[in-house]
mmCIF file of C-alpha atoms in Angstrom:
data_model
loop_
_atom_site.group_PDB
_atom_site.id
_atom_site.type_symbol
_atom_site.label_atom_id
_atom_site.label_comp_id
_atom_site.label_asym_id
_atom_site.label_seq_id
_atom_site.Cartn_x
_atom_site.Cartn_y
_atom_site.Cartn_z
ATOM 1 C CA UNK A 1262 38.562 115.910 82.283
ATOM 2 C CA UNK A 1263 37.966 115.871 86.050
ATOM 3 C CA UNK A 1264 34.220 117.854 87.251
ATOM 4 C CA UNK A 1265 35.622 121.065 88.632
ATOM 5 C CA UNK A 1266 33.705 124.073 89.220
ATOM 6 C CA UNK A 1267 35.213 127.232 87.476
ATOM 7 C CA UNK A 1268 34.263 128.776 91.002
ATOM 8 C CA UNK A 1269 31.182 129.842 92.765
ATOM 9 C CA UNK A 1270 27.708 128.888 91.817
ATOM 10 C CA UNK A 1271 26.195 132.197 91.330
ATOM 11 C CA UNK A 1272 22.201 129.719 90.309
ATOM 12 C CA UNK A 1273 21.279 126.664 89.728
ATOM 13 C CA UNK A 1274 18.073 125.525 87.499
ATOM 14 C CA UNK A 1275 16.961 122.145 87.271
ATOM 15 C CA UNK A 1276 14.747 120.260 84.714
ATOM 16 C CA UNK A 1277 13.923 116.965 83.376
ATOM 17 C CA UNK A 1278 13.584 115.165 79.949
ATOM 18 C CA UNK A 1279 11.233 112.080 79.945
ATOM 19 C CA UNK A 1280 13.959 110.037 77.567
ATOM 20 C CA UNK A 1281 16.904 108.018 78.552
ATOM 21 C CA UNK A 1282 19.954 109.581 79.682
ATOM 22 C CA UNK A 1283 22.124 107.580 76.846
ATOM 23 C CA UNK A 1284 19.353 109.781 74.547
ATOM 24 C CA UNK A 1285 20.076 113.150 75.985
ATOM 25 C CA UNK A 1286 23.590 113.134 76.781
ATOM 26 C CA UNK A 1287 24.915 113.208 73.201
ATOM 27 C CA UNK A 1288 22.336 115.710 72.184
ATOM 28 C CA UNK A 1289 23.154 118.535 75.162
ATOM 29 C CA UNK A 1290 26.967 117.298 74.424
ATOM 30 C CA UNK A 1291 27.267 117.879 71.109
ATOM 31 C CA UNK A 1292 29.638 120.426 69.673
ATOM 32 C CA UNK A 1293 31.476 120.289 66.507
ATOM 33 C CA UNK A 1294 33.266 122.739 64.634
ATOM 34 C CA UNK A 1295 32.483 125.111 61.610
ATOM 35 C CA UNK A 1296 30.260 128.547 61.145
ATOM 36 C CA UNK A 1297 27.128 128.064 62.174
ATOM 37 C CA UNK A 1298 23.554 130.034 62.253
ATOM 38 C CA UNK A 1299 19.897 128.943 63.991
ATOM 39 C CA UNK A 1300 19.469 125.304 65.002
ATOM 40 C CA UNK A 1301 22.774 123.933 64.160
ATOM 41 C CA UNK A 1302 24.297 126.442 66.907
ATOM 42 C CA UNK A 1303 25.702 124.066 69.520
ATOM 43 C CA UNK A 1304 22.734 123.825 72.005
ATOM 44 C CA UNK A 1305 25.462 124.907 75.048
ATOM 45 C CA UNK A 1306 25.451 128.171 72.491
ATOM 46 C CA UNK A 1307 21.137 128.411 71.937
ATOM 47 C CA UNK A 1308 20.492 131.773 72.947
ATOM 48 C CA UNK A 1309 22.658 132.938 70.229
ATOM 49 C CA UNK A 1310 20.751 130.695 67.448
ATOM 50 C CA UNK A 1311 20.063 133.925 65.455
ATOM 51 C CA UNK A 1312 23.449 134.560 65.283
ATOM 52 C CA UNK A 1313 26.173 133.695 62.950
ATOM 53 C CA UNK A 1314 28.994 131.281 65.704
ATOM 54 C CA UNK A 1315 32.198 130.120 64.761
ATOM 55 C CA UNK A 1316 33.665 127.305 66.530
ATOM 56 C CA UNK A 1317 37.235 125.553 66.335
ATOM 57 C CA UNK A 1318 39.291 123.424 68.349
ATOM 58 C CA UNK A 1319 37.948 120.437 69.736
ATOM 59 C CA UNK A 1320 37.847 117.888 70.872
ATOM 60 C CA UNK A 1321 37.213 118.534 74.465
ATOM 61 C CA UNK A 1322 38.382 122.139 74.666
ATOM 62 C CA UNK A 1323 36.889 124.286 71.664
ATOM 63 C CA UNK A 1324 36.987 128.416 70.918
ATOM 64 C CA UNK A 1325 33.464 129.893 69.662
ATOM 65 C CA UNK A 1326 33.239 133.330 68.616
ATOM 66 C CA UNK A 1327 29.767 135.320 68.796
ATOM 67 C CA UNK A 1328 29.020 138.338 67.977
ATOM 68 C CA UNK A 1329 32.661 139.374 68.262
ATOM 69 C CA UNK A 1330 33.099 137.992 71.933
ATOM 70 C CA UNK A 1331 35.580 134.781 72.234
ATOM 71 C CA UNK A 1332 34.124 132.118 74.437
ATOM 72 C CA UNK A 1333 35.581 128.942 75.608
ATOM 73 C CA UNK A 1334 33.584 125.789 75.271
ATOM 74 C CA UNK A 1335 34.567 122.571 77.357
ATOM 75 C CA UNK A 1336 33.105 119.262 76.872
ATOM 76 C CA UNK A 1337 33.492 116.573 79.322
ATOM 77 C CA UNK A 1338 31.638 113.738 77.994
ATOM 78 C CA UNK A 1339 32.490 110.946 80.996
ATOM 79 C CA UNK A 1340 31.680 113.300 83.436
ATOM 80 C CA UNK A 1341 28.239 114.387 81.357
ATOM 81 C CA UNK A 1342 28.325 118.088 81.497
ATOM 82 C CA UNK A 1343 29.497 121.061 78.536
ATOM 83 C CA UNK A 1344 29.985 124.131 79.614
ATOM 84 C CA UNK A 1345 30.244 127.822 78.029
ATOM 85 C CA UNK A 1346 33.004 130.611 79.278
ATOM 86 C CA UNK A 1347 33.254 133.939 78.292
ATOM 87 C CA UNK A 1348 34.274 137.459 79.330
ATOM 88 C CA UNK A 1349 35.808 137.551 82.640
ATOM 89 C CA UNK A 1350 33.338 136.209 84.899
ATOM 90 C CA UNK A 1351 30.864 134.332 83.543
ATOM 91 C CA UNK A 1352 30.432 130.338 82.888
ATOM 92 C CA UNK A 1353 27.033 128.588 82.257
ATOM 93 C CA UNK A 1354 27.217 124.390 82.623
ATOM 94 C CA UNK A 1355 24.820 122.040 81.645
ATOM 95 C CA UNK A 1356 25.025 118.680 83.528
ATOM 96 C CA UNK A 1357 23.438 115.859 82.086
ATOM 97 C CA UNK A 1358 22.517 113.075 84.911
ATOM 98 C CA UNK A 1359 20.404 109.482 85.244
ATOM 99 C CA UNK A 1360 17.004 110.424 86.622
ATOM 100 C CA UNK A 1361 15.478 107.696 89.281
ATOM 101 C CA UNK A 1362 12.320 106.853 86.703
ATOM 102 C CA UNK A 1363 14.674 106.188 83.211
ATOM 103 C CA UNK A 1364 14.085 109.965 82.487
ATOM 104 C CA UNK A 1365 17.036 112.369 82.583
ATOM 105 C CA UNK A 1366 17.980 115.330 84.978
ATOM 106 C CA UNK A 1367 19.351 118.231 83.568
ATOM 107 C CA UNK A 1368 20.826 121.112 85.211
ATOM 108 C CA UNK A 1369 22.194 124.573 84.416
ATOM 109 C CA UNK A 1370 24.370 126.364 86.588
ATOM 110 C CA UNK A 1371 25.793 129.699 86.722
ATOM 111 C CA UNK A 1372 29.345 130.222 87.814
ATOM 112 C CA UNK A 1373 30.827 133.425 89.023
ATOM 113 C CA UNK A 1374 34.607 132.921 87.200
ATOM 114 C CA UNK A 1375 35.932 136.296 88.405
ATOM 115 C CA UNK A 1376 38.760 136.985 91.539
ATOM 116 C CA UNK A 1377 39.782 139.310 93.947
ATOM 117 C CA UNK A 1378 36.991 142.436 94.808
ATOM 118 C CA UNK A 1379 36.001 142.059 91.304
ATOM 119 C CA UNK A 1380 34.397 138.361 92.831
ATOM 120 C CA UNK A 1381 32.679 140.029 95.359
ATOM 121 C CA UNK A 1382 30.670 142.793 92.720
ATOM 122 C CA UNK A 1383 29.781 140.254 89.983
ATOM 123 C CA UNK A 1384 26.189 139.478 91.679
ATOM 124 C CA UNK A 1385 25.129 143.029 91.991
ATOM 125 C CA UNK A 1386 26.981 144.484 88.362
ATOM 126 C CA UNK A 1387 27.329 142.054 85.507
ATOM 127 C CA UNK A 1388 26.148 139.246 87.032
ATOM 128 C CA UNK A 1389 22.400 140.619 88.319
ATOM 129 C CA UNK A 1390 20.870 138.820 85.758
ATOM 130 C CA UNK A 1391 22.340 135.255 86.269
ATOM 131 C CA UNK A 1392 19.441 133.595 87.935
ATOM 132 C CA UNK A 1393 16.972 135.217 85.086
ATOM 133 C CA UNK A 1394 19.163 134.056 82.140
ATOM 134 C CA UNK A 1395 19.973 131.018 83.801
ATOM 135 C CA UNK A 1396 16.687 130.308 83.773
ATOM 136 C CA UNK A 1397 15.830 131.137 80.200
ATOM 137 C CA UNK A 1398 18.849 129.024 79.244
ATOM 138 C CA UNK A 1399 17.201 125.755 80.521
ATOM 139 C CA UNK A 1400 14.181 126.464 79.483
ATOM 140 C CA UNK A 1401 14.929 126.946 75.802
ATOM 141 C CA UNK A 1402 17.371 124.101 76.186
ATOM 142 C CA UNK A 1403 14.480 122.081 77.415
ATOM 143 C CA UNK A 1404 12.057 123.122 74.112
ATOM 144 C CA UNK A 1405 14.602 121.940 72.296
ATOM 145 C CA UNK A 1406 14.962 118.823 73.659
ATOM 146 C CA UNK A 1407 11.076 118.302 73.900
ATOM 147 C CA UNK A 1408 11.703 119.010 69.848
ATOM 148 C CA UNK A 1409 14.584 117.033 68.853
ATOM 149 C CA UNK A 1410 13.794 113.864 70.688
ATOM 150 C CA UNK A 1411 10.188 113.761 70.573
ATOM 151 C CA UNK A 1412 9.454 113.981 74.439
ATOM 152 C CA UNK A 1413 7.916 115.844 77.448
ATOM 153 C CA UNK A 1414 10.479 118.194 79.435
ATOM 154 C CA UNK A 1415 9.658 120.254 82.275
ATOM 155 C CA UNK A 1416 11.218 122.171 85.080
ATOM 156 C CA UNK A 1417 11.552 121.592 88.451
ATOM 157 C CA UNK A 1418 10.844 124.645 91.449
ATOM 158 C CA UNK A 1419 14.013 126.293 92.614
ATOM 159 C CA UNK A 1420 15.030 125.252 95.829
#
């Protein structure tokens, strides 16, 4: 699977995990199929952790349904990123990259998915609180990292 933005970066949040990429990489990429509830919820999935998520498909290209609302899940492990899409406009990445001191860079982006005028009104309708949730995302991504692996994380400033 080629690295191909689903369209326009609406944010972008970056943070960093002191552990080895080859450490974090099949932790943020994990996703495997089944019902799931709390920390077993793919992490690409972790804000709905207190929600029961069904996921199929696989193995690159899965379907999760939350709370009633289908999302697609891609996983491109070569390239190092998983992403989330749902509704009609919406797709939140996480890229997983080799940091310059052995630590890991991780970064969440926001992508506006919709066309036509519909594009254009995403950032000021639906979409106003990308840069907020975005935000949250990473962070709680982040925790759980800091959890699971045993390590400092921490967020950089938004450029």
């Amino acid at each position: 699977m080629a690295l191909r933005d689903p369209g326009p970066v609406l944010s972008e949040h970056v943070g960093v995990v002191a552990a080895p990429v080859g450490r974090v990489r099949p932790v943020v990429l994990a996703v495997t199929t089944g019902e799931f509830r709390g920390a077993d919820v793919p992490l690409v999935l972790g804000g709905h952790a207190d929600r029961q998520v069904l996921v199929t498909g696989g193995p690159d290209v899965f379907s999760a349904i939350v709370v009633g609302i289908p999302l697609t899940i891609e996983v491109d492990h070569d390239g190092g990123w998983v992403q989330a899409r749902g509704q009609w406009w919406w797709c939140g990445r996480f890229q997983v990259e080799e940091g310059t001191s052995g630590d890991t860079v991780v970064r969440q982006r926001t992508f506006n998915c919709a066309s036509g005028v519909g594009a254009k009104l995403v950032p000021f309708t639906v979409g106003r609180g990308h840069r907020r949730d975005g935000e949250k995302a990473l962070r709680r991504l982040l925790k759980d990292l800091s959890e699971r692996l045993d390590c400092e994380t921490w967020m950089l400033p938004d450029r």
